[in-house]
Short mmCIF file of C-alpha atoms and ligand atoms in Angstrom, two decimals:
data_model
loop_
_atom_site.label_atom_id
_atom_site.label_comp_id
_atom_site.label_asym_id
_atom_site.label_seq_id
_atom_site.Cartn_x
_atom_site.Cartn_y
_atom_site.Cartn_z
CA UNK V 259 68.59 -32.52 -16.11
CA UNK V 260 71.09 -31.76 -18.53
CA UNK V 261 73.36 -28.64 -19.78
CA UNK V 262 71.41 -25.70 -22.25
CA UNK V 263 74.48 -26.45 -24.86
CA UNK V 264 77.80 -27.97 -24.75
CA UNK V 265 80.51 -29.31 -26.98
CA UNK V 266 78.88 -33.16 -28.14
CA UNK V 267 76.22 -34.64 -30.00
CA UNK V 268 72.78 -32.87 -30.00
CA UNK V 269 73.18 -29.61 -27.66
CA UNK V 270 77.24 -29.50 -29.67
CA UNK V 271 78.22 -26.51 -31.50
CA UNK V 272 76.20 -27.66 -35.11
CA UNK V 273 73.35 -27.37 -33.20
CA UNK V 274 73.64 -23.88 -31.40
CA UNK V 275 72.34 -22.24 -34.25
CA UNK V 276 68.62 -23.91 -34.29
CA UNK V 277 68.22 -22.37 -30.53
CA UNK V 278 70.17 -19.51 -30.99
CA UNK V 279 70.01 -17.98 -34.45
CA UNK V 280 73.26 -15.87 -33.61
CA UNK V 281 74.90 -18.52 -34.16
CA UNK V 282 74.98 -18.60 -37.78
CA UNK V 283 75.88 -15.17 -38.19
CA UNK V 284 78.69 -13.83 -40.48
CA UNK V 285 81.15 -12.50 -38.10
CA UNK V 286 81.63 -15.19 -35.76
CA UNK V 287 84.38 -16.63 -33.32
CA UNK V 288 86.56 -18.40 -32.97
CA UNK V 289 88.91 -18.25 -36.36
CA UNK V 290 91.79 -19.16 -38.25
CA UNK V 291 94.52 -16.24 -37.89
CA UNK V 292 96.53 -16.51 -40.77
CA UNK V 293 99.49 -14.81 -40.19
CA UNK V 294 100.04 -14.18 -44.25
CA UNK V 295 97.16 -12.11 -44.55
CA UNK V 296 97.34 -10.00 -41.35
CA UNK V 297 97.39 -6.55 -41.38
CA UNK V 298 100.60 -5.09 -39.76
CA UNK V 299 99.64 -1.68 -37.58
CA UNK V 300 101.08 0.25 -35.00
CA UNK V 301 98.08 0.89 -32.61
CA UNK V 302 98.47 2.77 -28.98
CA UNK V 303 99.59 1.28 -25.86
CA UNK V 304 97.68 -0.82 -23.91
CA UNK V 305 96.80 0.49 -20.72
CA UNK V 306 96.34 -2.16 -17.97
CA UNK V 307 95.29 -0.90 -14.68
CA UNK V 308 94.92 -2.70 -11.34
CA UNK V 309 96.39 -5.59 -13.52
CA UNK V 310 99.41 -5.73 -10.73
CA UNK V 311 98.07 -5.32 -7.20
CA UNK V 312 96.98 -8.78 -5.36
CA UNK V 313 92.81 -8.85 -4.72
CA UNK V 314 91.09 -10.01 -2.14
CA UNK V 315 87.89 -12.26 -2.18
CA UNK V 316 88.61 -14.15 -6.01
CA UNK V 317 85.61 -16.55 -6.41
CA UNK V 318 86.19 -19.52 -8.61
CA UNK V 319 83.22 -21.34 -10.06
CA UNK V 320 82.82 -24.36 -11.71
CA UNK V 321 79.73 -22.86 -14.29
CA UNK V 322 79.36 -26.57 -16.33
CA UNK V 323 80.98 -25.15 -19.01
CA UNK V 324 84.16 -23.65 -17.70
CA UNK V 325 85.57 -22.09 -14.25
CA UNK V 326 85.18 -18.76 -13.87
CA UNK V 327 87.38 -16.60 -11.93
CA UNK V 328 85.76 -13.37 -10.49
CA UNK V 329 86.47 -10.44 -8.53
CA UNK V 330 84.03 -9.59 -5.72
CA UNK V 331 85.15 -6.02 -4.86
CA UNK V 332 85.25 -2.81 -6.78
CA UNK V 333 86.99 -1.08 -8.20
CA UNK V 334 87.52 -4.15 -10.75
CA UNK V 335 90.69 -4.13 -13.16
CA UNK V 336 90.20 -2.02 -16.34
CA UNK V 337 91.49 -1.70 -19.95
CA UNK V 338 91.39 0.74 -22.46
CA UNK V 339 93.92 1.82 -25.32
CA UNK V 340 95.51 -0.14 -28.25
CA UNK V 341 92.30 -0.55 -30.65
CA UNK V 342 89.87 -0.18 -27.93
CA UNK V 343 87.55 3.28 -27.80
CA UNK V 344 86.95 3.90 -23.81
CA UNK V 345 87.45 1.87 -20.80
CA UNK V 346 86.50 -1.50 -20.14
CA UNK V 347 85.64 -3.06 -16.35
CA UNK V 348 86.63 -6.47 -15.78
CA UNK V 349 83.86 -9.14 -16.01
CA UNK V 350 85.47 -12.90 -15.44
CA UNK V 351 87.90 -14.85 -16.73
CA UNK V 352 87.69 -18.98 -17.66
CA UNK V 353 89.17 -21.49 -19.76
CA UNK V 354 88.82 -23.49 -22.64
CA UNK V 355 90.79 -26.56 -23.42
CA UNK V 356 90.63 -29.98 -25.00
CA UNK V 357 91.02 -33.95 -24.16
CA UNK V 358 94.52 -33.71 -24.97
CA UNK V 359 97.61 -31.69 -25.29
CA UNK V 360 97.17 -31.16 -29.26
CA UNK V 361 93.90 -29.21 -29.03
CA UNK V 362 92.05 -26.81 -27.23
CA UNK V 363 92.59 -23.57 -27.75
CA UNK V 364 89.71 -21.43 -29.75
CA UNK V 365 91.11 -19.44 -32.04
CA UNK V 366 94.10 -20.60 -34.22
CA UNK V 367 97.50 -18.96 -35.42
CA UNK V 368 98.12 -20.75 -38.70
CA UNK V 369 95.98 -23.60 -38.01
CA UNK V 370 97.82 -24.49 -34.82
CA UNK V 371 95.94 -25.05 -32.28
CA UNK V 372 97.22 -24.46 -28.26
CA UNK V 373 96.11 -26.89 -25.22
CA UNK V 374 94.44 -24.24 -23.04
CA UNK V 375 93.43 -20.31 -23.89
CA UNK V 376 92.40 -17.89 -21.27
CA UNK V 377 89.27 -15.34 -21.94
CA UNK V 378 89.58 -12.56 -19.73
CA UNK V 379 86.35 -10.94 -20.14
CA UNK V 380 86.09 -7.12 -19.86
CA UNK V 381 82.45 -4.66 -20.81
CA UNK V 382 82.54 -0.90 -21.70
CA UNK V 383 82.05 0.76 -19.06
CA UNK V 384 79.09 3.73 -20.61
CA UNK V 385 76.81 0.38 -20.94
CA UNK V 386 77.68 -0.42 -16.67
CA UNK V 387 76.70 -4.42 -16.86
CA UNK V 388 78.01 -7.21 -19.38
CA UNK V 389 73.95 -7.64 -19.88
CA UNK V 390 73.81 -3.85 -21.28
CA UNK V 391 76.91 -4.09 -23.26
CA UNK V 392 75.74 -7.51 -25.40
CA UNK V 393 73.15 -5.40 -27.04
CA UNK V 394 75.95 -2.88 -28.77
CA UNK V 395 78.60 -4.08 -31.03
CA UNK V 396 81.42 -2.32 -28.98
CA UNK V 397 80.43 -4.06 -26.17
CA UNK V 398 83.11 -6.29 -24.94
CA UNK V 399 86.36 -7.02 -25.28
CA UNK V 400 88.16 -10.19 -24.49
CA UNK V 401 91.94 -10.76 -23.49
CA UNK V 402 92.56 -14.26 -25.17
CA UNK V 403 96.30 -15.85 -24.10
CA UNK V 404 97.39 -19.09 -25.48
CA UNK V 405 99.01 -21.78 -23.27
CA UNK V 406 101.79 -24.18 -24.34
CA UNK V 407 103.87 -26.83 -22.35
CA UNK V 408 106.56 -26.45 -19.62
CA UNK V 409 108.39 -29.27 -17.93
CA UNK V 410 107.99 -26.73 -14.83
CA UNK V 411 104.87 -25.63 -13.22
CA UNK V 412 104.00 -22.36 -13.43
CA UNK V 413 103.54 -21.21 -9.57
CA UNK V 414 101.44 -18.50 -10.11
CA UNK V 415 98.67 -21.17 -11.37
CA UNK V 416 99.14 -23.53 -8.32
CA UNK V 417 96.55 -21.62 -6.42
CA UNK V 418 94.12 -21.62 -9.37
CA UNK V 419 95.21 -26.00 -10.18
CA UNK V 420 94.11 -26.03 -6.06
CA UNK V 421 90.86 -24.21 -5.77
CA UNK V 422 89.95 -26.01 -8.90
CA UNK V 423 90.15 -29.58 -7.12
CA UNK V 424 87.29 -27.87 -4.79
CA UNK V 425 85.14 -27.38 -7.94
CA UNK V 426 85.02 -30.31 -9.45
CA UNK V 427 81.31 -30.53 -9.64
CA UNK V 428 79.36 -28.29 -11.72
CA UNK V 429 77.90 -25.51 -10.06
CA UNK V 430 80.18 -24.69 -7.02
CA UNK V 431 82.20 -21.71 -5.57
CA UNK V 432 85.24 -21.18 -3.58
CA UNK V 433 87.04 -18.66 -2.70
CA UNK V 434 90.69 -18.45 -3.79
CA UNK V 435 93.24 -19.04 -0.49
CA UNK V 436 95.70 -16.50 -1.49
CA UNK V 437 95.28 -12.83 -3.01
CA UNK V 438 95.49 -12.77 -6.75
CA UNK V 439 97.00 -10.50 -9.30
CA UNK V 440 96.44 -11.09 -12.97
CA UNK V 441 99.61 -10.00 -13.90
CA UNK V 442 101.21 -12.81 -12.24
CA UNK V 443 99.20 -15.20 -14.93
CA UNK V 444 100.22 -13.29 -18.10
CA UNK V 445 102.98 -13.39 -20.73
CA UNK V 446 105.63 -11.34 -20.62
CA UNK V 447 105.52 -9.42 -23.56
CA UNK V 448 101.73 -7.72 -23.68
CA UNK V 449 103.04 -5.62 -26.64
CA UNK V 450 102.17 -8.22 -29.58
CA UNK V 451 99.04 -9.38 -30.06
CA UNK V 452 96.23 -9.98 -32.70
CA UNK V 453 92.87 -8.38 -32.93
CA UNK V 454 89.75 -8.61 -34.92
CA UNK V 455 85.89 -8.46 -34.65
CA UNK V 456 84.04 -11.62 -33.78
CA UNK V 457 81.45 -13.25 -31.35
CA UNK V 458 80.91 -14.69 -27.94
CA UNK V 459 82.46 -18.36 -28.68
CA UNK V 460 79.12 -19.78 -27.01
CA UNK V 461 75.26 -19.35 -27.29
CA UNK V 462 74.26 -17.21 -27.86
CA UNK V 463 77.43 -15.50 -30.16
CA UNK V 464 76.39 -12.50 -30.19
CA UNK V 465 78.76 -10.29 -32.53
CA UNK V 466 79.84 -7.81 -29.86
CA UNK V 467 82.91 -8.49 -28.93
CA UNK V 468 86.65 -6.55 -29.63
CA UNK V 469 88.73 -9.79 -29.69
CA UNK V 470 92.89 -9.02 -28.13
CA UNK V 471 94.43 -12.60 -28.80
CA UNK V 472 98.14 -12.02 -27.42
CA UNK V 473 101.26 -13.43 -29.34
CA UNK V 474 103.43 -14.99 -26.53
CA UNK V 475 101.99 -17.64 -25.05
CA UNK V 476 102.01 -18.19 -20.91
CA UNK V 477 104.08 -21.94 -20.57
CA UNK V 478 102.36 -24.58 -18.40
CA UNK V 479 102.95 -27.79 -16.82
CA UNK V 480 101.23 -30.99 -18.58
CA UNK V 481 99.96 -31.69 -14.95
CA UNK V 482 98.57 -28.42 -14.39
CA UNK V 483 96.69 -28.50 -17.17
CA UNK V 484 95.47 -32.27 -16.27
CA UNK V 485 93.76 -30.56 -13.29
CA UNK V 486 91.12 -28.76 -15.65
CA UNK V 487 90.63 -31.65 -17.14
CA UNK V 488 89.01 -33.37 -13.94
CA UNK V 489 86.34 -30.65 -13.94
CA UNK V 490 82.07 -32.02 -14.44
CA UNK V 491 79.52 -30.73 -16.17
CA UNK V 492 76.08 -32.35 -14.93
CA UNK V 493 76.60 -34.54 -18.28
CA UNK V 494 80.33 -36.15 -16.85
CA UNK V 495 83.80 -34.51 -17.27
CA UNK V 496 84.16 -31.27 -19.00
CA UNK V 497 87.13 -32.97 -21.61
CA UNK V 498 86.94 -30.53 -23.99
CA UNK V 499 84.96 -26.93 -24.25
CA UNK V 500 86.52 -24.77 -27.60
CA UNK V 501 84.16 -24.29 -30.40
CA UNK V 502 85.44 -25.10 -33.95
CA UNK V 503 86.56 -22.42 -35.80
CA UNK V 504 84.24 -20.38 -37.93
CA UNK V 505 84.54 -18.44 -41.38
CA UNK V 506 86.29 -15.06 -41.43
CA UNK V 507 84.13 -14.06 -44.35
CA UNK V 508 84.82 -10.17 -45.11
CA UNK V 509 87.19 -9.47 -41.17
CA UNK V 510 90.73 -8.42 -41.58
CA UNK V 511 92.70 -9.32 -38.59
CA UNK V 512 94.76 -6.71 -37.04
CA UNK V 513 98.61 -7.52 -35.93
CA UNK V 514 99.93 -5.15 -33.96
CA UNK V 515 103.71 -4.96 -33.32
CA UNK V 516 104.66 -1.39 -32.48
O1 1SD N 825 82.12 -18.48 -23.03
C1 1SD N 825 82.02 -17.19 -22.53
C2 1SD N 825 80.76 -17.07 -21.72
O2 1SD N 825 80.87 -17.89 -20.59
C3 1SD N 825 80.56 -15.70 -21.27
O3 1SD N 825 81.59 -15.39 -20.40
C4 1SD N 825 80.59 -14.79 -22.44
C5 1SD N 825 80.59 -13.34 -21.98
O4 1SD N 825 79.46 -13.05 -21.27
O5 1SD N 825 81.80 -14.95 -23.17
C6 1SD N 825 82.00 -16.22 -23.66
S1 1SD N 825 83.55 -16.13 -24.53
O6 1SD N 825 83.26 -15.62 -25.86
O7 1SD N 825 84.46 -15.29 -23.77
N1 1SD N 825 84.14 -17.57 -24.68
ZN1 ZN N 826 85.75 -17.98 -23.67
#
């Protein structure tokens, strides 16, 4: 049998909306951030926290639709501060990309689009489960980070690039070889970044969700990113898995530079 929804033909994003009517709504994800009309602010810090210390027992999972990095053992990274209200407890992280280097990224600065983006997924922590925290529209918040190209690999994503060639098939786990820190996969400079209100970028979008798209991008090797490339849904290779952006409609985007 086939995938729920995916990225072509009749289960592709113009069709998400006829299963799930969330889909359509006004507030959705991805989008266009035009950096004309953003509104400059100076919000409080960020506060990462277990964002530096190497964990144990990382399961990557090929889902059909992405890999998904998780942490098995508590307690799981948190974030709170800059526009958020409370702290929020890790979830997952995954990837989106495209069939080449020109596209793949979900949301856009200025219409340009990046090969790979990185959704670190993170639920407030009053509603204790992601499943709880869909229902209220402070619910998540996702860490987006843009990727561009490097001649050099990027070492820190070696050990994701190898666990990944264990997962090529959809629906399988392994455990990552080496202790992980997220901090080790990030930009530099955590200081600049976008943020708005906007959706889950798949079915069923539900408008819950604090987006944190970060300015500098993390630099890549071509090669590296060739690796998620290789990965299957049950419908053949995953080659591309962003959704095309949606309206802004009434949303001001949030820049903040401090
Ligand atoms: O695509 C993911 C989806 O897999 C799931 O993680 C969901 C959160 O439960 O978030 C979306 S996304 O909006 O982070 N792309
Ligand atoms: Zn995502």
């Amino acid at each position: 049998h086939g995938e729920d929804f995916g990225y072509d033909g009749v289960i592709g994003p113009k069709y998400w909306g006829e299963t799930y009517r969330e889909c359509r709504g006004k507030h959705q994800s991805p989008i266009n951030i035009n950096i004309l009309r953003v509104k400059q602010v100076a919000l409080p810090d960020i506060v990462f926290i277990g964002f530096d210390d190497p964990i144990d027992d990382v399961h990557v999972t090929n889902n059909g639709h992405t890999v998904l990095i998780e942490v098995e053992n508590e307690p799981h990274p948190r974030v709170s501060g800059g526009p958020l209200d409370g702290n929020y407890v890790f979830s997952q992280m995954h990837f989106h990309w495209g069939d080449n280097d020109t596209l793949g990224s979900e949301d856009k600065i200025n219409h340009r689009s990046f090969p790979m983006e990185l959704h670190m997924v993170f639920y407030k922590e009053v509603y204790k489960s992601v499943k709880e925290a869909v229902k209220h529209p402070d619910g998540l918040t996702v860490l987006a980070f843009f990727y561009e190209l490097d001649r050099h690999n990027h070492p820190a994503y070696d050990d994701i690039t190898s666990a990944l060639t264990n997962v090529t098939d959809p629906h399988s786990t392994v455990v990552m070889s080496q202790p992980f820190s997220f901090l080790n996969i990030l930009p530099l400079d955590l200081r600049r970044y976008f943020t708005y209100k906007g959706s889950l970028t798949t079915p069923p979008c539900s408008e819950v969700v604090i987006w944190l798209d970060f300015e500098q991008p993390v630099r890549l090797a071509h090669e590296q990113i060739e690796i998620f490339r290789e990965l299957r849904s049950a419908n053949g290779k995953i080659r591309h898995n962003f959704r095309p952006i949606q309206p802004i409609g009434d949303r001001t985007v949030f820049y903040n530079v401090d």
